[in-house]
PDB file of C-alpha atoms in Angstrom:
ATOM      1  CA  SER A   1       0.000  -0.201   0.001  1.00 70.00           C
ATOM      2  CA  ALA A   2       1.141   3.629  -0.476  1.00 79.00           C
ATOM      3  CA  VAL A   3       1.523   5.947   2.572  1.00 87.00           C
ATOM      4  CA  ILE A   4      -0.156   9.401   1.627  1.00 92.00           C
ATOM      5  CA  SER A   5       0.410  12.617   3.508  1.00 93.00           C
ATOM      6  CA  GLN A   6      -1.331  16.114   3.037  1.00 95.00           C
ATOM      7  CA  LYS A   7      -0.629  19.471   4.194  1.00 96.00           C
ATOM      8  CA  PRO A   8      -2.078  21.422   5.885  1.00 96.00           C
ATOM      9  CA  SER A   9      -4.379  18.827   7.539  1.00 94.00           C
ATOM     10  CA  ARG A  10      -6.857  21.861   8.095  1.00 95.00           C
ATOM     11  CA  ASP A  11      -7.017  25.560   7.551  1.00 97.00           C
ATOM     12  CA  ILE A  12      -9.525  28.309   7.966  1.00 97.00           C
ATOM     13  CA  CYS A  13      -9.228  30.810   5.305  1.00 96.00           C
ATOM     14  CA  GLN A  14     -10.588  34.555   4.407  1.00 97.00           C
ATOM     15  CA  ARG A  15     -12.953  34.810   1.468  1.00 97.00           C
ATOM     16  CA  GLY A  16     -10.986  36.043  -1.635  1.00 97.00           C
ATOM     17  CA  THR A  17      -7.544  34.327  -0.800  1.00 97.00           C
ATOM     18  CA  SER A  18      -5.998  31.059  -2.087  1.00 97.00           C
ATOM     19  CA  LEU A  19      -4.716  28.096  -0.605  1.00 97.00           C
ATOM     20  CA  THR A  20      -2.287  25.535  -1.830  1.00 98.00           C
ATOM     21  CA  ILE A  21      -2.532  21.832  -0.658  1.00 98.00           C
ATOM     22  CA  GLN A  22       0.292  19.479  -0.786  1.00 98.00           C
ATOM     23  CA  CYS A  23       0.078  15.499  -1.318  1.00 96.00           C
ATOM     24  CA  GLN A  24       3.329  13.803  -0.835  1.00 96.00           C
ATOM     25  CA  VAL A  25       3.617   9.986  -1.275  1.00 94.00           C
ATOM     26  CA  ASP A  26       6.071   7.572  -0.122  1.00 93.00           C
ATOM     27  CA  SER A  27       6.588   5.715  -3.437  1.00 90.00           C
ATOM     28  CA  GLN A  28       6.422   6.703  -7.161  1.00 90.00           C
ATOM     29  CA  VAL A  29       2.711   6.486  -8.922  1.00 87.00           C
ATOM     30  CA  THR A  30       1.508   7.255 -12.230  1.00 85.00           C
ATOM     31  CA  MET A  31      -1.957   8.562 -11.308  1.00 84.00           C
ATOM     32  CA  MET A  32      -2.716  10.798  -8.659  1.00 90.00           C
ATOM     33  CA  PHE A  33      -6.336  12.067  -8.344  1.00 92.00           C
ATOM     34  CA  TRP A  34      -7.856  15.196  -6.504  1.00 95.00           C
ATOM     35  CA  TYR A  35     -11.351  14.846  -4.621  1.00 94.00           C
ATOM     36  CA  ARG A  36     -13.778  17.185  -2.550  1.00 95.00           C
ATOM     37  CA  GLN A  37     -16.008  15.925  -0.168  1.00 90.00           C
ATOM     38  CA  GLN A  38     -18.600  18.676   0.796  1.00 87.00           C
ATOM     39  CA  PRO A  39     -19.902  18.299   4.152  1.00 80.00           C
ATOM     40  CA  GLY A  40     -22.243  15.525   4.809  1.00 76.00           C
ATOM     41  CA  GLN A  41     -21.621  14.293   1.229  1.00 80.00           C
ATOM     42  CA  SER A  42     -19.933  11.786  -1.131  1.00 84.00           C
ATOM     43  CA  LEU A  43     -16.687  12.256  -2.998  1.00 89.00           C
ATOM     44  CA  THR A  44     -16.454  14.292  -6.159  1.00 91.00           C
ATOM     45  CA  LEU A  45     -13.366  13.936  -8.442  1.00 91.00           C
ATOM     46  CA  ILE A  46     -11.829  17.260  -9.298  1.00 95.00           C
ATOM     47  CA  ALA A  47      -9.165  16.317 -11.395  1.00 94.00           C
ATOM     48  CA  THR A  48      -6.533  13.637 -12.417  1.00 91.00           C
ATOM     49  CA  ALA A  49      -2.955  14.353 -12.400  1.00 90.00           C
ATOM     50  CA  ASN A  50      -0.579  12.383 -14.361  1.00 83.00           C
ATOM     51  CA  GLN A  51       3.100  13.370 -14.189  1.00 81.00           C
ATOM     52  CA  GLY A  52       4.344  15.103 -17.328  1.00 79.00           C
ATOM     53  CA  SER A  53       0.786  16.089 -18.526  1.00 81.00           C
ATOM     54  CA  GLU A  54      -2.067  18.673 -17.981  1.00 86.00           C
ATOM     55  CA  ALA A  55      -4.383  17.741 -15.108  1.00 91.00           C
ATOM     56  CA  THR A  56      -7.537  16.635 -16.612  1.00 91.00           C
ATOM     57  CA  TYR A  57     -10.554  18.357 -14.941  1.00 95.00           C
ATOM     58  CA  GLU A  58     -13.920  16.722 -14.532  1.00 92.00           C
ATOM     59  CA  SER A  59     -17.127  18.626 -15.484  1.00 91.00           C
ATOM     60  CA  GLY A  60     -17.768  21.720 -13.124  1.00 93.00           C
ATOM     61  CA  PHE A  61     -14.331  22.019 -12.406  1.00 96.00           C
ATOM     62  CA  VAL A  62     -11.847  24.612 -13.877  1.00 95.00           C
ATOM     63  CA  ILE A  63      -7.843  25.149 -13.840  1.00 95.00           C
ATOM     64  CA  ASP A  64      -8.366  28.695 -13.098  1.00 96.00           C
ATOM     65  CA  LYS A  65     -10.078  27.897 -10.032  1.00 97.00           C
ATOM     66  CA  PHE A  66      -8.238  24.723  -9.220  1.00 97.00           C
ATOM     67  CA  PRO A  67      -4.802  24.751 -10.572  1.00 96.00           C
ATOM     68  CA  ILE A  68      -3.028  21.721 -10.062  1.00 96.00           C
ATOM     69  CA  SER A  69       1.055  20.885 -10.212  1.00 93.00           C
ATOM     70  CA  ARG A  70       2.649  17.408 -10.690  1.00 93.00           C
ATOM     71  CA  PRO A  71       6.221  18.005 -10.602  1.00 91.00           C
ATOM     72  CA  ASN A  72       7.232  14.571 -10.002  1.00 91.00           C
ATOM     73  CA  LEU A  73       5.911  11.026  -9.328  1.00 91.00           C
ATOM     74  CA  THR A  74       5.658  11.317  -5.653  1.00 93.00           C
ATOM     75  CA  PHE A  75       4.057  14.961  -5.250  1.00 94.00           C
ATOM     76  CA  SER A  76       1.294  17.292  -6.376  1.00 95.00           C
ATOM     77  CA  THR A  77      -0.466  20.348  -5.170  1.00 96.00           C
ATOM     78  CA  LEU A  78      -3.912  21.516  -5.650  1.00 97.00           C
ATOM     79  CA  THR A  79      -4.596  25.348  -4.989  1.00 97.00           C
ATOM     80  CA  VAL A  80      -8.143  26.482  -4.392  1.00 98.00           C
ATOM     81  CA  SER A  81      -8.014  29.943  -5.629  1.00 97.00           C
ATOM     82  CA  ASN A  82     -10.266  32.980  -4.738  1.00 97.00           C
ATOM     83  CA  MET A  83     -12.239  31.354  -2.100  1.00 97.00           C
ATOM     84  CA  SER A  84     -15.691  31.484  -1.192  1.00 96.00           C
ATOM     85  CA  PRO A  85     -17.591  29.890   1.686  1.00 95.00           C
ATOM     86  CA  GLU A  86     -18.871  27.268  -1.009  1.00 94.00           C
ATOM     87  CA  ASP A  87     -15.382  25.783  -1.188  1.00 96.00           C
ATOM     88  CA  SER A  88     -15.567  24.736   2.490  1.00 96.00           C
ATOM     89  CA  SER A  89     -15.160  20.963   2.180  1.00 95.00           C
ATOM     90  CA  ILE A  90     -12.601  18.425   2.933  1.00 94.00           C
ATOM     91  CA  TYR A  91      -9.970  17.831  -0.004  1.00 96.00           C
ATOM     92  CA  LEU A  92      -8.525  14.670  -0.489  1.00 94.00           C
ATOM     93  CA  CYS A  93      -5.795  13.362  -2.895  1.00 94.00           C
ATOM     94  CA  SER A  94      -5.376   9.622  -3.779  1.00 92.00           C
ATOM     95  CA  VAL A  95      -2.982   7.641  -5.976  1.00 89.00           C
ATOM     96  CA  GLY A  96      -4.067   4.737  -7.996  1.00 81.00           C
ATOM     97  CA  ARG A  97      -1.867   1.510  -7.795  1.00 73.00           C
ATOM     98  CA  ASP A  98      -0.458   0.327 -11.005  1.00 65.00           C
ATOM     99  CA  GLY A  99      -0.569  -3.248 -12.378  1.00 60.00           C
ATOM    100  CA  ARG A 100      -3.869  -4.345 -10.587  1.00 64.00           C
ATOM    101  CA  SER A 101      -6.773  -5.648 -12.351  1.00 61.00           C
ATOM    102  CA  TYR A 102      -9.082  -3.703  -9.941  1.00 65.00           C
ATOM    103  CA  ASN A 103      -9.142  -0.151  -9.643  1.00 71.00           C
ATOM    104  CA  GLU A 104      -7.353   0.233  -6.179  1.00 78.00           C
ATOM    105  CA  GLN A 105      -6.798   3.812  -4.820  1.00 82.00           C
ATOM    106  CA  PHE A 106      -5.045   4.821  -1.679  1.00 86.00           C
ATOM    107  CA  PHE A 107      -6.238   7.984  -0.153  1.00 90.00           C
ATOM    108  CA  GLY A 108      -4.776  10.747   1.943  1.00 91.00           C
ATOM    109  CA  PRO A 109      -6.162  11.770   5.368  1.00 90.00           C
ATOM    110  CA  GLY A 110      -7.457  14.928   3.576  1.00 93.00           C
ATOM    111  CA  THR A 111      -7.375  18.771   4.164  1.00 95.00           C
ATOM    112  CA  ARG A 112     -10.182  20.387   5.872  1.00 94.00           C
ATOM    113  CA  LEU A 113     -10.795  23.928   4.590  1.00 96.00           C
ATOM    114  CA  THR A 114     -13.123  26.232   6.207  1.00 96.00           C
ATOM    115  CA  VAL A 115     -13.951  29.485   4.198  1.00 96.00           C
ATOM    116  CA  LEU A 116     -15.083  32.600   6.168  1.00 95.00           C
TER     117      LEU A 116
ATOM    118  CA  GLY B   1     -25.545   9.007 -16.594  1.00 54.00           C
ATOM    119  CA  GLU B   2     -23.665   7.352 -13.407  1.00 62.00           C
ATOM    120  CA  ASP B   3     -25.359   7.371 -10.046  1.00 84.00           C
ATOM    121  CA  VAL B   4     -24.914   5.321  -6.924  1.00 90.00           C
ATOM    122  CA  GLU B   5     -27.403   5.344  -3.994  1.00 92.00           C
ATOM    123  CA  GLN B   6     -27.092   4.182  -0.522  1.00 93.00           C
ATOM    124  CA  SER B   7     -28.907   4.774   2.796  1.00 90.00           C
ATOM    125  CA  LEU B   8     -27.290   7.562   4.843  1.00 90.00           C
ATOM    126  CA  PHE B   9     -27.645   5.881   8.458  1.00 95.00           C
ATOM    127  CA  LEU B  10     -27.522   2.602  10.143  1.00 96.00           C
ATOM    128  CA  SER B  11     -27.514   1.953  13.719  1.00 97.00           C
ATOM    129  CA  VAL B  12     -26.650  -1.590  15.177  1.00 97.00           C
ATOM    130  CA  ARG B  13     -26.016  -3.228  18.678  1.00 97.00           C
ATOM    131  CA  GLU B  14     -22.534  -4.406  19.006  1.00 97.00           C
ATOM    132  CA  GLY B  15     -22.430  -8.311  18.233  1.00 97.00           C
ATOM    133  CA  ASP B  16     -25.307  -7.995  15.601  1.00 97.00           C
ATOM    134  CA  SER B  17     -24.712  -8.350  11.927  1.00 97.00           C
ATOM    135  CA  SER B  18     -24.792  -5.078   9.928  1.00 97.00           C
ATOM    136  CA  VAL B  19     -26.042  -4.941   6.388  1.00 97.00           C
ATOM    137  CA  ILE B  20     -25.352  -2.032   4.217  1.00 97.00           C
ATOM    138  CA  ASN B  21     -26.806  -1.726   0.948  1.00 97.00           C
ATOM    139  CA  CYS B  22     -26.373  -0.088  -2.446  1.00 96.00           C
ATOM    140  CA  THR B  23     -27.963   0.266  -5.841  1.00 95.00           C
ATOM    141  CA  TYR B  24     -25.759   1.503  -8.737  1.00 91.00           C
ATOM    142  CA  THR B  25     -26.836   2.483 -12.386  1.00 87.00           C
ATOM    143  CA  ASP B  26     -24.111   1.750 -14.743  1.00 80.00           C
ATOM    144  CA  SER B  27     -23.473  -1.933 -15.520  1.00 79.00           C
ATOM    145  CA  SER B  28     -20.114  -1.385 -17.202  1.00 82.00           C
ATOM    146  CA  SER B  29     -18.226  -1.759 -13.889  1.00 81.00           C
ATOM    147  CA  THR B  30     -15.874  -4.719 -13.844  1.00 83.00           C
ATOM    148  CA  TYR B  31     -15.509  -4.465 -10.166  1.00 88.00           C
ATOM    149  CA  LEU B  32     -17.562  -2.847  -7.453  1.00 91.00           C
ATOM    150  CA  TYR B  33     -15.766  -1.713  -4.171  1.00 92.00           C
ATOM    151  CA  TRP B  34     -16.599  -0.879  -0.537  1.00 95.00           C
ATOM    152  CA  TYR B  35     -14.449   1.824   0.982  1.00 94.00           C
ATOM    153  CA  LYS B  36     -14.620   2.690   4.601  1.00 95.00           C
ATOM    154  CA  GLN B  37     -13.667   6.159   5.987  1.00 92.00           C
ATOM    155  CA  GLU B  38     -13.373   6.547   9.949  1.00 90.00           C
ATOM    156  CA  PRO B  39     -13.554   9.713  11.751  1.00 83.00           C
ATOM    157  CA  GLY B  40     -10.835  12.234  10.483  1.00 77.00           C
ATOM    158  CA  ALA B  41      -9.081   9.837   7.928  1.00 80.00           C
ATOM    159  CA  GLY B  42      -8.864   9.274   4.266  1.00 81.00           C
ATOM    160  CA  LEU B  43     -10.824   6.248   2.457  1.00 87.00           C
ATOM    161  CA  GLN B  44      -9.637   2.886   2.989  1.00 89.00           C
ATOM    162  CA  LEU B  45     -10.569   0.136   0.432  1.00 89.00           C
ATOM    163  CA  LEU B  46     -12.425  -2.511   2.362  1.00 93.00           C
ATOM    164  CA  THR B  47     -13.138  -5.084  -0.438  1.00 93.00           C
ATOM    165  CA  TYR B  48     -14.417  -5.348  -3.885  1.00 91.00           C
ATOM    166  CA  ILE B  49     -16.125  -8.162  -6.133  1.00 93.00           C
ATOM    167  CA  PHE B  50     -15.679  -8.966  -9.752  1.00 90.00           C
ATOM    168  CA  SER B  51     -18.842  -7.948 -11.462  1.00 87.00           C
ATOM    169  CA  ASN B  52     -19.514 -11.698 -12.564  1.00 89.00           C
ATOM    170  CA  MET B  53     -19.432 -12.889  -9.196  1.00 90.00           C
ATOM    171  CA  ASP B  54     -22.338 -13.015  -6.845  1.00 93.00           C
ATOM    172  CA  MET B  55     -21.043 -13.345  -3.540  1.00 95.00           C
ATOM    173  CA  LYS B  56     -17.313 -12.744  -1.911  1.00 95.00           C
ATOM    174  CA  GLN B  57     -16.355 -13.653   1.728  1.00 95.00           C
ATOM    175  CA  ASP B  58     -13.743 -12.070   3.703  1.00 91.00           C
ATOM    176  CA  GLN B  59     -13.591 -13.032   7.322  1.00 94.00           C
ATOM    177  CA  ARG B  60     -16.085 -10.774   9.016  1.00 96.00           C
ATOM    178  CA  LEU B  61     -17.313  -9.251   5.795  1.00 96.00           C
ATOM    179  CA  THR B  62     -19.598 -10.774   2.977  1.00 97.00           C
ATOM    180  CA  VAL B  63     -20.366  -8.860  -0.140  1.00 97.00           C
ATOM    181  CA  LEU B  64     -23.414  -9.738  -2.243  1.00 97.00           C
ATOM    182  CA  LEU B  65     -23.877  -8.658  -5.929  1.00 95.00           C
ATOM    183  CA  ASN B  66     -27.097  -9.040  -7.578  1.00 94.00           C
ATOM    184  CA  LYS B  67     -26.285  -7.646 -11.261  1.00 91.00           C
ATOM    185  CA  LYS B  68     -29.721  -7.853 -12.537  1.00 91.00           C
ATOM    186  CA  ASP B  69     -31.033  -5.655 -10.024  1.00 92.00           C
ATOM    187  CA  LYS B  70     -27.737  -3.622  -9.828  1.00 92.00           C
ATOM    188  CA  HIS B  71     -28.063  -4.118  -6.147  1.00 95.00           C
ATOM    189  CA  LEU B  72     -24.658  -4.585  -3.947  1.00 96.00           C
ATOM    190  CA  SER B  73     -24.721  -5.126  -0.061  1.00 97.00           C
ATOM    191  CA  LEU B  74     -21.997  -5.398   2.681  1.00 97.00           C
ATOM    192  CA  ARG B  75     -22.751  -7.590   5.841  1.00 98.00           C
ATOM    193  CA  ILE B  76     -20.504  -7.128   8.622  1.00 97.00           C
ATOM    194  CA  ALA B  77     -20.656 -10.383  10.969  1.00 97.00           C
ATOM    195  CA  ASP B  78     -20.396  -9.585  14.718  1.00 97.00           C
ATOM    196  CA  THR B  79     -20.395  -5.991  14.648  1.00 97.00           C
ATOM    197  CA  GLN B  80     -17.832  -4.107  16.862  1.00 96.00           C
ATOM    198  CA  THR B  81     -17.319  -0.634  18.124  1.00 94.00           C
ATOM    199  CA  GLY B  82     -14.370  -0.106  15.860  1.00 93.00           C
ATOM    200  CA  ASP B  83     -16.437  -0.776  13.078  1.00 96.00           C
ATOM    201  CA  SER B  84     -18.169   2.696  13.307  1.00 96.00           C
ATOM    202  CA  ALA B  85     -17.620   4.465  10.293  1.00 96.00           C
ATOM    203  CA  ILE B  86     -18.967   5.872   7.184  1.00 95.00           C
ATOM    204  CA  TYR B  87     -18.862   3.261   4.410  1.00 97.00           C
ATOM    205  CA  PHE B  88     -18.751   4.038   0.622  1.00 95.00           C
ATOM    206  CA  CYS B  89     -20.217   2.094  -2.248  1.00 95.00           C
ATOM    207  CA  ALA B  90     -18.301   2.633  -5.544  1.00 92.00           C
ATOM    208  CA  GLU B  91     -18.253   1.717  -9.159  1.00 89.00           C
ATOM    209  CA  ASP B  92     -15.643   2.707 -11.547  1.00 82.00           C
ATOM    210  CA  PRO B  93     -17.412   2.539 -15.152  1.00 78.00           C
ATOM    211  CA  TYR B  94     -15.255   1.457 -17.880  1.00 71.00           C
ATOM    212  CA  GLY B  95     -12.355   1.032 -15.605  1.00 68.00           C
ATOM    213  CA  GLN B  96     -11.904   4.690 -15.129  1.00 68.00           C
ATOM    214  CA  ASN B  97     -12.618   7.163 -12.368  1.00 77.00           C
ATOM    215  CA  PHE B  98     -14.600   6.294  -9.343  1.00 83.00           C
ATOM    216  CA  VAL B  99     -18.345   7.022  -8.864  1.00 87.00           C
ATOM    217  CA  PHE B 100     -18.863   6.897  -5.178  1.00 91.00           C
ATOM    218  CA  GLY B 101     -22.204   6.811  -3.161  1.00 92.00           C
ATOM    219  CA  PRO B 102     -23.041   9.106  -0.852  1.00 91.00           C
ATOM    220  CA  GLY B 103     -21.983   6.988   2.326  1.00 93.00           C
ATOM    221  CA  THR B 104     -23.883   5.189   5.166  1.00 96.00           C
ATOM    222  CA  ARG B 105     -22.924   6.150   8.453  1.00 95.00           C
ATOM    223  CA  LEU B 106     -22.801   3.187  10.594  1.00 97.00           C
ATOM    224  CA  SER B 107     -23.117   3.523  14.528  1.00 96.00           C
ATOM    225  CA  VAL B 108     -22.652   0.531  16.519  1.00 96.00           C
ATOM    226  CA  LEU B 109     -24.308   0.814  19.869  1.00 93.00           C
ATOM    227  CA  PRO B 110     -22.841  -0.892  23.261  1.00 88.00           C
TER     228      PRO B 110
END
């Protein structure tokens, strides 16, 4: 299994500011994913970030709002830009495991964001 | 479109069995999954089932799949307080990205 850490674990931010969330994996992985989990709701995929290519965003998410970096095979960042209270959520990164027939993902502990 | 539904809450007494149900709409998933989220933690893969199977047992966990009705269930035998968590059903149509259900919050009462 992969061990994933995220920084910060939580933050309280002011409206209009931006926050960058870091995701670090203890092994090299091809696929990394960023999810949002709004209060009391399920996970929604924001984007897929593969090293060496532009992130692929899901419907309803745009690069200007959620820019992503993937500089190497063990690290990624997600920025939540120009925040509003509606961005208050838990943001999780996950990594896929290569070479398996089934689609296993390992999740980080999440970053709990509150926007005032 | 893809949609996964679950009941939101379940309470059971310690030692009883828990059954968490899920329905999904997309039949193209090769596997179906159960993830567990403990308080303050990320999701953890609990178990999965190949879509051509109708049952899979793993210690206290039993997964039943009715492909015709697109119904998946997770049974936890001898439920313990440590099983209290949110359980997410998920599918991955065409082996691509996950579609998660809303999660079932399991509370285990002493």
